[in-house]
Structure formats: C-alpha cells, structure tokens
Short mmCIF file of C-alpha atoms and ligand atoms in Angstrom, two decimals:
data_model
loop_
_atom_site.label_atom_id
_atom_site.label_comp_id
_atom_site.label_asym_id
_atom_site.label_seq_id
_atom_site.Cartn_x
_atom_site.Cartn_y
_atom_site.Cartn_z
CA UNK I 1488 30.61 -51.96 -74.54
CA UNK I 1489 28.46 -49.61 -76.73
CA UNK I 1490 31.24 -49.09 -79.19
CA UNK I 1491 31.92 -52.26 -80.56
CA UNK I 1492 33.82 -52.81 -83.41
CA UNK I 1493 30.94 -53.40 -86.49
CA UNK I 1494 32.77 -55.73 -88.70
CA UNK I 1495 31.05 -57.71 -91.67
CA UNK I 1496 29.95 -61.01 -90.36
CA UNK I 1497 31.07 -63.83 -91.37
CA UNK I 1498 28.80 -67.07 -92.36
CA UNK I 1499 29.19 -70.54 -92.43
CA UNK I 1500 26.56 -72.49 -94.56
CA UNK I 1501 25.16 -75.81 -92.51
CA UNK I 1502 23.02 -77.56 -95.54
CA UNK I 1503 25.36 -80.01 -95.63
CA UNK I 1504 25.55 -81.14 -92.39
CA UNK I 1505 23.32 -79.92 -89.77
CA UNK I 1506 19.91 -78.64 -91.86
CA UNK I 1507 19.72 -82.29 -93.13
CA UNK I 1508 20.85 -83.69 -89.73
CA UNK I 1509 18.25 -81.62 -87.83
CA UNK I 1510 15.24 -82.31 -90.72
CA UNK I 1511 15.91 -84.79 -92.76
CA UNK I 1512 17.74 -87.49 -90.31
CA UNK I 1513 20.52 -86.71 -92.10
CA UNK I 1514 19.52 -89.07 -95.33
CA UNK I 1515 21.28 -86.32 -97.95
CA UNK I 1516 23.27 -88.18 -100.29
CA UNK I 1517 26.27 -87.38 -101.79
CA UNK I 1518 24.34 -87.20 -104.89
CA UNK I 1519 22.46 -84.88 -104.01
CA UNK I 1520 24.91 -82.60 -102.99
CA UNK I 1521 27.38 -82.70 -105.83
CA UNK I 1522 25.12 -80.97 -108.72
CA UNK I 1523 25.42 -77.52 -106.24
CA UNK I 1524 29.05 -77.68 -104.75
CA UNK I 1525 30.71 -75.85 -107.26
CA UNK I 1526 27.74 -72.86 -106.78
CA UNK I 1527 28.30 -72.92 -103.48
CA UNK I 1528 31.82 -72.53 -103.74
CA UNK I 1529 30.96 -69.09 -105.28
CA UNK I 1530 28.98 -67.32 -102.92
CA UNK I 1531 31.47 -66.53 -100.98
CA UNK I 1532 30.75 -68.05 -97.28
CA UNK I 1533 33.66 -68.42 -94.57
CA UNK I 1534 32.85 -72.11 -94.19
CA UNK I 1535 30.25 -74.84 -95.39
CA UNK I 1536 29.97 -77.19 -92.84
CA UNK I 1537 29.84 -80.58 -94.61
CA UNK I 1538 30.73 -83.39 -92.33
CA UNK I 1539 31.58 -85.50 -89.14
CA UNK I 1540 28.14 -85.02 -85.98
CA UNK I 1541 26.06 -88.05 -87.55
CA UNK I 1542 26.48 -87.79 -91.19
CA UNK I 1543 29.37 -90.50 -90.86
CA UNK I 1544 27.26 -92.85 -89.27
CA UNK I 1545 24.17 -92.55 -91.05
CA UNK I 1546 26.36 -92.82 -94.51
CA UNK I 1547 27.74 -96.28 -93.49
CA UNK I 1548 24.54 -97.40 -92.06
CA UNK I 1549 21.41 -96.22 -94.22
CA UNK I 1550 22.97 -94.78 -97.42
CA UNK I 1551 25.35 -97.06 -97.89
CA UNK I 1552 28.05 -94.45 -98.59
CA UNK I 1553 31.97 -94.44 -98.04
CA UNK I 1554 31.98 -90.70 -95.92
CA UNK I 1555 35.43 -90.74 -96.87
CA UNK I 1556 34.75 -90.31 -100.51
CA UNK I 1557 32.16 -87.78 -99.84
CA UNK I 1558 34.75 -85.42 -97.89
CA UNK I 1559 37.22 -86.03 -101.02
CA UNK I 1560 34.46 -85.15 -103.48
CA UNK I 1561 33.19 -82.33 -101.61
CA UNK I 1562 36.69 -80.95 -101.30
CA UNK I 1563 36.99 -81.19 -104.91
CA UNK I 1564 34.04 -79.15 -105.68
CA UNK I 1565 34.62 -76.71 -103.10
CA UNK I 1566 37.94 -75.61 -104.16
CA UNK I 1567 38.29 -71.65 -102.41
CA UNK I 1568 35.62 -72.18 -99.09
CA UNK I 1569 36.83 -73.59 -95.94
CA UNK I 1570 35.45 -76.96 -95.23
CA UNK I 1571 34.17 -77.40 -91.44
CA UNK I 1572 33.29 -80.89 -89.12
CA UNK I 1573 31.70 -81.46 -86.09
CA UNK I 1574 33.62 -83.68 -83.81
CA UNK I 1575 32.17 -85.19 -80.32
CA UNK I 1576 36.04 -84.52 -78.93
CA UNK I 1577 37.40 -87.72 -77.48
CA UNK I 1578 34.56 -89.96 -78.72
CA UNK I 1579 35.13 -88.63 -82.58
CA UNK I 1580 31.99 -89.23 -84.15
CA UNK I 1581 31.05 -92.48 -81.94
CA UNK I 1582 28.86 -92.81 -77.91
CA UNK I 1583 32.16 -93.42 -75.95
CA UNK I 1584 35.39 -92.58 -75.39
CA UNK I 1585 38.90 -93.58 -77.31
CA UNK I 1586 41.90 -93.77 -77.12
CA UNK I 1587 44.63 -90.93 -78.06
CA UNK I 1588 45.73 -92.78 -81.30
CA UNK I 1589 42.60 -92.93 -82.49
CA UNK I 1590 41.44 -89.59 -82.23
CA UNK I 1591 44.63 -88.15 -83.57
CA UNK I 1592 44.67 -90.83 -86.66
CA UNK I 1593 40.95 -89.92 -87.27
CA UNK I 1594 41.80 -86.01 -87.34
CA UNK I 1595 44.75 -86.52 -89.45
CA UNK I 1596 43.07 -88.26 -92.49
CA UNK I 1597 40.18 -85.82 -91.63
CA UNK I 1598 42.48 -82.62 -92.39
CA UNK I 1599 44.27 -84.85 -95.07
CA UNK I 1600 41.19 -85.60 -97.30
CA UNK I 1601 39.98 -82.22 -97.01
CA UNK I 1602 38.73 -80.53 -93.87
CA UNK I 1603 40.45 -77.39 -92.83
CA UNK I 1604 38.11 -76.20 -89.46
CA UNK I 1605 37.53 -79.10 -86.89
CA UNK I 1606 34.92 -78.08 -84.80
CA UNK I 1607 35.00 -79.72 -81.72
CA UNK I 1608 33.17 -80.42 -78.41
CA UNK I 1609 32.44 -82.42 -75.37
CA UNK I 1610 29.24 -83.22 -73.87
CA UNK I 1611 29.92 -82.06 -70.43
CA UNK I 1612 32.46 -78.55 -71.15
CA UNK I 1613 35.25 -80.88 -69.60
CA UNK I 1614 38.16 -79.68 -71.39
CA UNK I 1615 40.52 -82.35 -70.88
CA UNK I 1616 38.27 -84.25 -73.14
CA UNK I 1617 39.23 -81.59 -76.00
CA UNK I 1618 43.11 -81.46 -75.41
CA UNK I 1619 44.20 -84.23 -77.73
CA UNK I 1620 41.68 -83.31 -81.06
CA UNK I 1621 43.11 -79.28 -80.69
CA UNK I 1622 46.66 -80.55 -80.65
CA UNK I 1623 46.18 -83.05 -83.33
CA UNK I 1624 44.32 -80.79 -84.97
CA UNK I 1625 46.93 -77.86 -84.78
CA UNK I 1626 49.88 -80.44 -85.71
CA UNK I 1627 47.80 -81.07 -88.69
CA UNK I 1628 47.67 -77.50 -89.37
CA UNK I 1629 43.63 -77.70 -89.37
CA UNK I 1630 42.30 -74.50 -87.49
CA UNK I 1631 40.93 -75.65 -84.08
CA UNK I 1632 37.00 -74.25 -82.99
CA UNK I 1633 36.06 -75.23 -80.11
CA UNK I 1634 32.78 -75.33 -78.97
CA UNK I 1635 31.14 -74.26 -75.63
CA UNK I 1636 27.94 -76.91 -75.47
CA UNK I 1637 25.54 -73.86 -74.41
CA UNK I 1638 23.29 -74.87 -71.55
CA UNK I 1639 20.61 -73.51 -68.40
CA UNK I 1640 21.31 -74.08 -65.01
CA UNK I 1641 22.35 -72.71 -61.83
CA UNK I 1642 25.68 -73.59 -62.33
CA UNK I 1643 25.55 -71.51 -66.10
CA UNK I 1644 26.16 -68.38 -65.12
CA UNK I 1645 28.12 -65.45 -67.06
CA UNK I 1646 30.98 -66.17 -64.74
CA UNK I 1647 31.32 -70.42 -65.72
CA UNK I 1648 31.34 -69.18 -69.09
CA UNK I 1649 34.14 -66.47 -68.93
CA UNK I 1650 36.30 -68.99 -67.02
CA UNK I 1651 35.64 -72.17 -69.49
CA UNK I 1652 36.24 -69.88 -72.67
CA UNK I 1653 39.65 -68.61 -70.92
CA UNK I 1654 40.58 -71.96 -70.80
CA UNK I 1655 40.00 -72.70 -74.31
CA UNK I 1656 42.19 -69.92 -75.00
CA UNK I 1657 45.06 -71.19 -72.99
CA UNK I 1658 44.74 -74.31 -74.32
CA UNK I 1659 45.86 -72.92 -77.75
CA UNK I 1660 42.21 -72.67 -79.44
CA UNK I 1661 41.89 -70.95 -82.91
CA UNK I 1662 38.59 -69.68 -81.76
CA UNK I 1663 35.67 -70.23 -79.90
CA UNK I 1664 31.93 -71.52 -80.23
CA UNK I 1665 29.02 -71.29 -78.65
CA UNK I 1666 27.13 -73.95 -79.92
CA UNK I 1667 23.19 -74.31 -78.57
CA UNK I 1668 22.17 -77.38 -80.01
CA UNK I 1669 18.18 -77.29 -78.40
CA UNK I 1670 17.57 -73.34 -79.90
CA UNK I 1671 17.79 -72.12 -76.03
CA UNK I 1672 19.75 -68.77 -76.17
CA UNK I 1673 17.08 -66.34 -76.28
CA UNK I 1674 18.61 -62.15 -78.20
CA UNK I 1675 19.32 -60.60 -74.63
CA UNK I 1676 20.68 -63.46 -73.08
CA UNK I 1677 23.15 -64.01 -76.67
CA UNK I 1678 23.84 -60.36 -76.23
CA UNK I 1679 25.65 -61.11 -72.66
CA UNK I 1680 26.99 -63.50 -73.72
CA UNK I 1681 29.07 -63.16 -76.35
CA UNK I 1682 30.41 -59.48 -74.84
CA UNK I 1683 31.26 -62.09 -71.72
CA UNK I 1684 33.24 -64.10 -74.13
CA UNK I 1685 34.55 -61.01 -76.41
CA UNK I 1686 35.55 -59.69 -72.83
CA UNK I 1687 37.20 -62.63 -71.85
CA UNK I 1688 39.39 -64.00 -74.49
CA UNK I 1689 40.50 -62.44 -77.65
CA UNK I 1690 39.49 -65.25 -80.07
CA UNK I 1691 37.35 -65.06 -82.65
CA UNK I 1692 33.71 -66.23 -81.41
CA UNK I 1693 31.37 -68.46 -83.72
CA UNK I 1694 27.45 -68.60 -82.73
CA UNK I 1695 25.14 -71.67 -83.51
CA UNK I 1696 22.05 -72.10 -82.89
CA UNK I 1697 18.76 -73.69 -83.93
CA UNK I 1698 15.53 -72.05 -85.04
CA UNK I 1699 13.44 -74.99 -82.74
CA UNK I 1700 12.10 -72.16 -80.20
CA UNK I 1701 11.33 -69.46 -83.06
CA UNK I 1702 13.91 -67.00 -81.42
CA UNK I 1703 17.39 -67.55 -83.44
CA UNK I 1704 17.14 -65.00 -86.01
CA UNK I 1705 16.74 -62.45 -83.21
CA UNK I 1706 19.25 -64.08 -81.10
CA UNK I 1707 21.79 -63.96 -84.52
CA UNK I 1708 20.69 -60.01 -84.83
CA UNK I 1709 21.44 -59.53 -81.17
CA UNK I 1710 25.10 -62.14 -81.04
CA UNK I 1711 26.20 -59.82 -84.23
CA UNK I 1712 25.84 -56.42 -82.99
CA UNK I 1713 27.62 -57.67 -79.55
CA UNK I 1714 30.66 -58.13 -81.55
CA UNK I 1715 30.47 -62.38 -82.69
CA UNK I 1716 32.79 -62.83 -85.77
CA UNK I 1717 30.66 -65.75 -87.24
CA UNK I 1718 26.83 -67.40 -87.21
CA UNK I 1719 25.83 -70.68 -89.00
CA UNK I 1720 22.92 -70.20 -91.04
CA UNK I 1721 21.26 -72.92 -93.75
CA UNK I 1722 19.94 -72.22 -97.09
CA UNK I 1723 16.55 -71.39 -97.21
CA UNK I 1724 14.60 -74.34 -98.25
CA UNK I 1725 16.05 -76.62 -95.54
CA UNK I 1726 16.35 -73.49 -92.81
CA UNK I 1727 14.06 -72.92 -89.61
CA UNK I 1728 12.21 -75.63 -87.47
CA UNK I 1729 14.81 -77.67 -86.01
CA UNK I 1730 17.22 -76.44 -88.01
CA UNK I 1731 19.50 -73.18 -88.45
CA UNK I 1732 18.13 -69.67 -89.49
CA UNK I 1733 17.97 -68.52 -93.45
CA UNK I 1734 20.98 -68.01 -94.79
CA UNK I 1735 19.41 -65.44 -97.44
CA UNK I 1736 17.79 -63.81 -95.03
CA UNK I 1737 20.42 -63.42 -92.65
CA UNK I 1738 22.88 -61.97 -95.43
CA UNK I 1739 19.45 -59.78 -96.67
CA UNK I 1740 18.98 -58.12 -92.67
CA UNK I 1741 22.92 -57.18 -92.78
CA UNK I 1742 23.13 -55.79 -96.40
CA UNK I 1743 24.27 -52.61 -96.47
CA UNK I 1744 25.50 -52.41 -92.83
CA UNK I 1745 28.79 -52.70 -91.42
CA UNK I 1746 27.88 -56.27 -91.04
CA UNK I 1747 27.40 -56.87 -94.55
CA UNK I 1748 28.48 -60.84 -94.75
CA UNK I 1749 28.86 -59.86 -98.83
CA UNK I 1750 27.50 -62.91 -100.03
CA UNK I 1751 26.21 -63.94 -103.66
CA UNK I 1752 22.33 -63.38 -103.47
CA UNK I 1753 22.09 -64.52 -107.11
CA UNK I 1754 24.14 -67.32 -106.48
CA UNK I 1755 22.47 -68.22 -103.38
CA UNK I 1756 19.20 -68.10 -105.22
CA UNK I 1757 20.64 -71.16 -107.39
CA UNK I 1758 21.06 -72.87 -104.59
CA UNK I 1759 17.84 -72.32 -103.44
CA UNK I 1760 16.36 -74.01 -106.06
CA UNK I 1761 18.13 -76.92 -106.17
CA UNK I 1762 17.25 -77.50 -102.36
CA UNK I 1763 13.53 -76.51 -102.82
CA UNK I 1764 13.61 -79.56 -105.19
CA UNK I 1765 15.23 -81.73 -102.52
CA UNK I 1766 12.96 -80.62 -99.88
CA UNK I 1767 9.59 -80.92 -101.68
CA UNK I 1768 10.75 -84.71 -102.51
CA UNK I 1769 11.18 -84.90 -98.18
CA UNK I 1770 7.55 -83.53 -98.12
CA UNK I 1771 6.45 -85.92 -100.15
CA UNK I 1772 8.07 -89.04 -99.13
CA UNK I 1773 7.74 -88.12 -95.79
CA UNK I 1774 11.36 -87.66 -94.82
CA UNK I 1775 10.45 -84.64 -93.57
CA UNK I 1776 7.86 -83.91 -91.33
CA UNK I 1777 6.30 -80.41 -91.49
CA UNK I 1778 5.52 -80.47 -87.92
CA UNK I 1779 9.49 -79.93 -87.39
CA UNK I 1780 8.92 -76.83 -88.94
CA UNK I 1781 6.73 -75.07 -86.55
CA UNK I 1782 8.17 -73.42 -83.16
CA UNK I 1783 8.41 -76.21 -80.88
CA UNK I 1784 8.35 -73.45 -77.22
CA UNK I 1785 8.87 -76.88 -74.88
CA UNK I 1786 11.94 -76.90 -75.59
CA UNK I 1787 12.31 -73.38 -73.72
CA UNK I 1788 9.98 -74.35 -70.89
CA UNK I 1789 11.61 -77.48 -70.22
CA UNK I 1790 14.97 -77.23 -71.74
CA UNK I 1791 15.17 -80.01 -73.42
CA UNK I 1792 16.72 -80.35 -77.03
CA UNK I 1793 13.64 -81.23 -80.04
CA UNK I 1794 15.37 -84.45 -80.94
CA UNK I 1795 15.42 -86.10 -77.16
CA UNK I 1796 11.73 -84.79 -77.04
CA UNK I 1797 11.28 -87.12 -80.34
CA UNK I 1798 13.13 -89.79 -78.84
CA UNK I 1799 11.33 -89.90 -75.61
CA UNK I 1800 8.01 -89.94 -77.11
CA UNK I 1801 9.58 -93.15 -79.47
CA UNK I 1802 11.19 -94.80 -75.94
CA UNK I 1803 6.91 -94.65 -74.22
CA UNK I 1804 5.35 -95.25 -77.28
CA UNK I 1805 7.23 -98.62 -77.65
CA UNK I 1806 6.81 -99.34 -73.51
CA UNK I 1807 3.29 -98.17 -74.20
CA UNK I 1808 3.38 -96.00 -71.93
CA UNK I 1809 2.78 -92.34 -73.85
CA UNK I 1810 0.50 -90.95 -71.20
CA UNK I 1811 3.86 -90.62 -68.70
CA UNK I 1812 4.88 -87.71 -71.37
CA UNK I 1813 5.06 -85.31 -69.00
CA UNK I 1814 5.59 -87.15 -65.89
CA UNK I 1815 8.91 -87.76 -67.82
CA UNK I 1816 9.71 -84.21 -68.76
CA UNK I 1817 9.73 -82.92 -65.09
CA UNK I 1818 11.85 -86.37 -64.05
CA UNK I 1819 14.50 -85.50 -66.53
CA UNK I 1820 14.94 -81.99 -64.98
CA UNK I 1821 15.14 -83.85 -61.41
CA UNK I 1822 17.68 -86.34 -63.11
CA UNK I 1823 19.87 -83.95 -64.43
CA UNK I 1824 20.22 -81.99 -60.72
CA UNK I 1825 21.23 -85.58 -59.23
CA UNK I 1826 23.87 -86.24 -62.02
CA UNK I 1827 25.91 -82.66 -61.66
CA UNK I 1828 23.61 -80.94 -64.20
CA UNK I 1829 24.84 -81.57 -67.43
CA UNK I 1830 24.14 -80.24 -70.62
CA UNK I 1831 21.89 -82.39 -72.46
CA UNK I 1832 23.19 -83.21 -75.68
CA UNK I 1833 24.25 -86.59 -77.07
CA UNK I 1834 25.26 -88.73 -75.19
CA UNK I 1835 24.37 -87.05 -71.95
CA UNK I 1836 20.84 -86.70 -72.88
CA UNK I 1837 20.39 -90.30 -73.90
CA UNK I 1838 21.95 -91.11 -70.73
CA UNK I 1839 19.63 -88.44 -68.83
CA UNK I 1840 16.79 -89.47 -70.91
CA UNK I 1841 16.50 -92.97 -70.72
CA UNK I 1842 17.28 -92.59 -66.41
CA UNK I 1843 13.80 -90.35 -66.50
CA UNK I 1844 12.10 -92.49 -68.56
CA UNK I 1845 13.02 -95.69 -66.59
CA UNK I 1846 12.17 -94.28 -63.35
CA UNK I 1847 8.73 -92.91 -63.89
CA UNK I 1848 7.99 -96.17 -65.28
CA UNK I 1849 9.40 -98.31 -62.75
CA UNK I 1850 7.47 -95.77 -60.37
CA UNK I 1851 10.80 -96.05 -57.54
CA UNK I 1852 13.83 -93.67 -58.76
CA UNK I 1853 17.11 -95.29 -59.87
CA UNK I 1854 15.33 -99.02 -59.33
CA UNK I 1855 16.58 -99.77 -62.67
CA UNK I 1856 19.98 -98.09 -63.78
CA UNK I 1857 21.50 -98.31 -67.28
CA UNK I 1858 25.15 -98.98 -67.21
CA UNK I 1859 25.70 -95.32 -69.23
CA UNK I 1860 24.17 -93.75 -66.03
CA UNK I 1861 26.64 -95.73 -63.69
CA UNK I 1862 29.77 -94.68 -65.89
CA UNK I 1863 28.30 -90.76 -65.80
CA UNK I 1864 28.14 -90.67 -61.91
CA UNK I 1865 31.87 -92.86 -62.22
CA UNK I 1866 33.40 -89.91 -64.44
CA UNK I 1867 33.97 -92.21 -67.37
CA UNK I 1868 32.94 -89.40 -70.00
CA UNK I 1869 34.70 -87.02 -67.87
CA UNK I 1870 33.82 -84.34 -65.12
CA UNK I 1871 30.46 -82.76 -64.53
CA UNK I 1872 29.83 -78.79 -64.02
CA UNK I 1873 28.70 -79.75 -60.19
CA UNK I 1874 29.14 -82.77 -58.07
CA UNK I 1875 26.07 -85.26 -58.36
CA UNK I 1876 24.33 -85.74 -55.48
CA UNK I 1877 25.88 -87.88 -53.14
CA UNK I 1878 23.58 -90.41 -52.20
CA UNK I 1879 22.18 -90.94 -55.43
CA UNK I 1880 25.91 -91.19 -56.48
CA UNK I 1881 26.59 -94.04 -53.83
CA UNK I 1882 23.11 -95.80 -54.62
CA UNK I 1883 24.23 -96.74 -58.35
CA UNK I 1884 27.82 -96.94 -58.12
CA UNK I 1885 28.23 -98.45 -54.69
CA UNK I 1886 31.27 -99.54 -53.57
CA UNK I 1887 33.68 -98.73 -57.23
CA UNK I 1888 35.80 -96.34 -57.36
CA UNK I 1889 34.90 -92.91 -59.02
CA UNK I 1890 38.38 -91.80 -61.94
CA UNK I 1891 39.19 -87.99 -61.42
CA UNK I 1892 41.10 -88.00 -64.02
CA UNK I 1893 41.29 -87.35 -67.80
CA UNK I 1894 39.02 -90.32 -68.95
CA UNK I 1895 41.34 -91.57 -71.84
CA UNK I 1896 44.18 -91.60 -70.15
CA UNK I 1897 43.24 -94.80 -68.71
CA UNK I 1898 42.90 -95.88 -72.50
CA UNK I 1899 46.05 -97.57 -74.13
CA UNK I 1900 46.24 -97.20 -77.67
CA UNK I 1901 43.90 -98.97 -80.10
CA UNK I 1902 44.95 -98.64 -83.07
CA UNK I 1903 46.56 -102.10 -83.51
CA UNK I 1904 43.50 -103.73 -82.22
CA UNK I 1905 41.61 -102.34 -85.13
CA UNK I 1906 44.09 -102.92 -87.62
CA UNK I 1907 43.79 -106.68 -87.20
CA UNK I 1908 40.15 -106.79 -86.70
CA UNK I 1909 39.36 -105.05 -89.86
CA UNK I 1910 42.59 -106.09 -91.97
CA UNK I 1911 40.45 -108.20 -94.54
CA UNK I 1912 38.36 -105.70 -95.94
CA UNK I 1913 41.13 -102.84 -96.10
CA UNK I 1914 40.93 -100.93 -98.92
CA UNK I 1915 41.55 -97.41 -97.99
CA UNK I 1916 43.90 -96.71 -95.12
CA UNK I 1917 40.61 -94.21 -93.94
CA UNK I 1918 38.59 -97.93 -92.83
CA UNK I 1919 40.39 -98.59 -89.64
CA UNK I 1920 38.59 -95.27 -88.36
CA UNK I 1921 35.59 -96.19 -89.81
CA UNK I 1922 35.71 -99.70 -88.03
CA UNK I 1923 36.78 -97.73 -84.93
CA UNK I 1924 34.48 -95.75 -84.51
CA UNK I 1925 31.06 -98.42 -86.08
CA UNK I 1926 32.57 -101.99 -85.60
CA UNK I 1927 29.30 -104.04 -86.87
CA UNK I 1928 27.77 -101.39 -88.96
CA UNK I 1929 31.44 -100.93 -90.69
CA UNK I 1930 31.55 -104.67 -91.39
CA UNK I 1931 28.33 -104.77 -92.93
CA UNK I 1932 29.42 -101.82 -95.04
CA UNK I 1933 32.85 -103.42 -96.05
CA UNK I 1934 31.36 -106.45 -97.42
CA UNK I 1935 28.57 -104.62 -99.24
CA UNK I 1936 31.21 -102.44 -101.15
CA UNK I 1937 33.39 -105.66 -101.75
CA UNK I 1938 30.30 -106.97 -103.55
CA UNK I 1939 28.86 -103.92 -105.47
CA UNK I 1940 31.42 -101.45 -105.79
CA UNK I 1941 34.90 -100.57 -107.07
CA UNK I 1942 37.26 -99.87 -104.44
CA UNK I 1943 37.44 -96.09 -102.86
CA UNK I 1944 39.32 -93.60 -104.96
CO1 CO Q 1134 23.59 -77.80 -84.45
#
C-alpha cells in the first residue's frame, strides 16, 4: 500500500457548475461565462464541469436561458478540455424517474451538442438505476463516470463500498466517483477509501467533495497520495464554503511533486479575476451570502448536507415553527434508520427531510406522510442499502404492493407523449427533453422565447 504509484493528478474545474450551484443558487449566466471560456480552455485541466445537476432547471426557470445553447456555446469556446455533466441517473436532471427513451434521447443530444464525460448517479447506490445512462452513454461514445453518492452509516462500511464499486466495473464503467455532496469524508477516512476502491477495481477513481466542514483540502491531500487519478476543485474566488476547494491552491500544494496537475498558474490567475468581479457583484447584491463561506461543522455532527440544513430552516420558518430546529435534526437521523438509511442527497433528503419535519410538528411520527415517503418505502426510486423497518414500512404503505424490481422497467416509453404535448413550440429537436424533464416551467419558457427571441441556433 505504501508504494503507490505517484502520478500527476488530474483536475477538473467546477466554476461552471457546482461553485455557482453550491453559492450562488446557480444564477451564473451564460454571459458571464463566455468572456473566460477560451482562458480556461488553456490552462490545461482534464475536465470543466459545465452542466446538467440544477443548472438546467434554474436556466429555464430564473434566467430565462435555452441550456441547450449554453452547452453549444461552451463547447465552442472550450475547444481542447473535456466537457463534464452531472446526471441524477434515471431521473436525468428532474425529482422522478423516466422512462428508457428518455434518458437515452436526453444523453444522446447531451454527447451530441458537446459533452464528452457524463457523470452520473443515483440517490440510493442502486445500480440498476445507472444501467441505461452508462450504456447510452457508451453507445454515444461519451466516457461513462459513475458516481458512488458517499454516505455514514452502519451499513457504509469499507466492505459496501468495495462490492458497489466492483459492480460499477462490471457494469462496463469508464471510471469511478466518489462524490460527497455534504463535505463528510474527513483525510483518514478518504485515505481508506480510495486504496479500498484502487484495491478493488482497476478504474480510474475521481474524488469530489465540498469544503462545507473545513476538511476537503486535507481530505484532497490525503485521496491523492492514496493513489485517486482526479479531484474537482473551483477557481478561487467562488471556492470554499459550500463549495469545492481552490483550484490554485490545490495545483500550488502539488507543484513540483510527482503529483504536479501542470496547470497554467498565469492563466488561472486571469481567471481569477474575472470571477473576483463576479463574486464581489454576489456580495453585493446579496446572491451570495458570506455566511456560506464559513465552516458549517453540523454538517459533520449530524450528517446532514448544508443545503437541506437551509431548506429545513426555510420549511419551520414558513410553519413558524423555527424553535423545532433541532428537534428536527435528531428526527431526520431517526427517519433515515426507518427508511433503509439512505444517503441524503436530492431527492432522498427532501423526502427524508420533509418526513422529520412533519413529524416533530405533528408531534405523532408518520401521522402525516407525503406521497414521496410512501413511494421510498414502495421502491419506486429503487432499492435501499438496508430494509426499512417493517412496521413503519406497513404503517404508510399498508396493504400495496412493494416493486423489487428495476423501477423503470415498469415505465413504457415516453417519448411520443412528449412529442405531442410540446409539438407547438418545437424549435430545436433538444425541447422535447426539456419539456420532459420541466413540463410547466418548459412551457413558460417556450412561449417567452417565441415572443423575445430568435429561434435556438
Ligand atoms: Co458537488
């Protein structure tokens, strides 16, 4: 184990994607992107993450932006670096699942306008939920990452891991991901891990995390000298907090190592500046909020992700009811145990989330159920890590019947449906995904671009 191979590391760039998802609700415009592509194109990362987690969405719905044409403009400023998504595996970039068609359509005019690594994952590990994006993606010739959603729990041990990344492998993965969305992996624990992995399967292994906690640089430092191939880092000015380590720095700690990532500091310092710019504006309009800067450390004592803790306060604050804070924090750990311990990213924690909320509240457990809870404990987004407990189970789903198997195969293909419902504001053949995946939102959209804008090019 001591005499790992020390290999430059390589470094995908997130300012794109998930810095401005994590600080600035992911309100970066295309605009504001352009005037530094062509930099960034220099410095000489493995991958700039760009697109797809809730950029698409929040294009369509606040920014009134086609995300197609971003992707197509990004790709043509970003002619030699590898352009990267995030994809929520069978539910795309949507909350549920769909069908087959869908998903492969969506991944083939994804690859098509421009994306070459389609990083995907699924809320609970259950790999059947990942089979059909890694085919399509492979037929599409689109390199296939697939992410482990990284996670605490009794069930989490270094054994779970080994077994899900082997099946990754076997299911004809281009690599591998650990991606720890709430800034949990601590160095040591990142150290284990990824020799686990590197033990397990020969594929190349990616590492994302968030800075949320204050550990990730240390847990990067740790992850590269185990032997990961690749960490995502953000530029500076929109780096730490909730989002990713500093890209600068990162590059700075592994100069003149055998991990030198070789990147352009003077181009990176370009960059830089145009971001600064783009931040201070945040500051000052209040986009972003300096307090998601600082090192949130409930996220490690309760293990919950920084953006559920946001939404929870938002969810009592509106039920008046902000004084249950922490009555609600040690529910959602209870919750979680009942439904099979999931991870808690979206939509599981929205699901686990709103179940805690309602039932401190309500003071009774599971008085009030949301429908998302009922189709969790029915297997409708797929299998959890461990059974959920079996009279809680039989409480909210009473006497239907639980599916065992692969949730979309119970899907038949949508395509057609979509087709006609959207056929009168076609202009690209890209908008039936968009109307898949945002129906009212996408309608809205389509009839605002009829009236202000040229069509798509
Ligand atoms: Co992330």
């Amino acid at each position: 184990m001591e005499n790992k191979e020390r290999k430059p590391i390589k470094i995908v760039e997130t300012v794109l994607r998930d810095a401005h998802q994590s600080l600035l609700a992911t309100r970066m415009s295309t605009e504001q992107m352009m005037p530094v592509v062509e930099t960034m194109d220099q410095v000489g990362y493995h991958a700039v993450e760009c697109w797809g987690g809730a950029t698409f969405d929040t294009a369509i719905r606040f920014l009134k932006e086609d995300p197609w044409v971003r992707l197509r403009r990004l790709r043509e400023g970003l002619k030699q670096t590898k352009l990267q998504m995030l994809l929520r595996g069978q539910n795309l970039l949507g909350y549920s699942h769909y069908a087959d068609d869908v998903v492969e359509y969506f991944i083939q005019r994804s690859v098509a306008n421009g994306i070459d690594i389609v990083r995907t994952m699924d809320c609970l590990n259950d790999i059947r939920n990942l089979e059909t994006s890694v085919k399509a993606t492979k037929r599409e010739k689109g390199h296939a990452l697939v992410a482990l959603v990284y996670t605490l729990g009794e069930a989490y041990t270094l054994e779970y891991w080994k077994d899900v990344a082997k099946r990754i492998e076997d299911m004809g993965a281009d690599s591998i991901g650990i991606k720890d969305m709430a800034g949990l992996l601590t160095p040591y624990r990142a150290e284990e891990l990824v020799y686990a992995i590197k033990d397990a399967t020969s594929l190349p292994l990616a590492v994302h995390t968030h800075y949320t906690a204050g550990v990730a640089s240390m847990t990067y430092l740790k992850a590269v000298e185990a032997g990961c191939d690749s960490i995502d880092c953000a530029i500076s000015p929109l780096a730490l907090g909730t989002s990713q380590p500093a890209t600068e720095v990162m590059a700075k700690v592994f100069q003149g190592t055998p991990y030198d990532p070789g990147l352009d500091m003077e181009k990176m310092a370009e960059i830089s500046n145009h971001f600064a710019r783009i931040r201070e504006e945040a500051i000052k309009s209040g986009l972003l909020n300096p307090k998601m800067l600082g090192v949130n450390i409930k996220t490690l004592q309760y293990q919950v992700p920084g953006g559920m803790l946001s939404n929870l306060v938002a969810q009592l604050k509106d039920a008046g009811k902000e004084e249950l804070y922490q009555e609600v924090l040690e529910e959602i750990a209870r919750v979680r145990k009942d439904f099979g311990e999931p991870p808690l990213v979206t939509p599981s924690s929205q699901i686990v989330g709103t179940q805690a909320v309602m039932n401190v509240i309500c003071r009774e457990r599971y008085k009030m159920v949301p429908n998302e809870s009922k189709k969790l404990l029915l297997g409708e987004f797929g299998q959890t890590v461990r059974p959920a407990d079996p009279e809680i189970k039989k409480r909210i789903i009473k006497d239907e019947k639980p599916i065992t198997c692969r949730p979309a195969d119970l899907l038949k293909p949508q395509l057609p449906k979509f087709e006609k419902e959207c056929g009168q504001w076609k202009q690209q053949e890209e908008d039936v995904l968009t109307y898949a995946l945002f129906p009212s939102v996408a309608k809205e959209f389509f009839q605002y671009r009829e009236a202000f804008h040229d069509p798509p090019t």
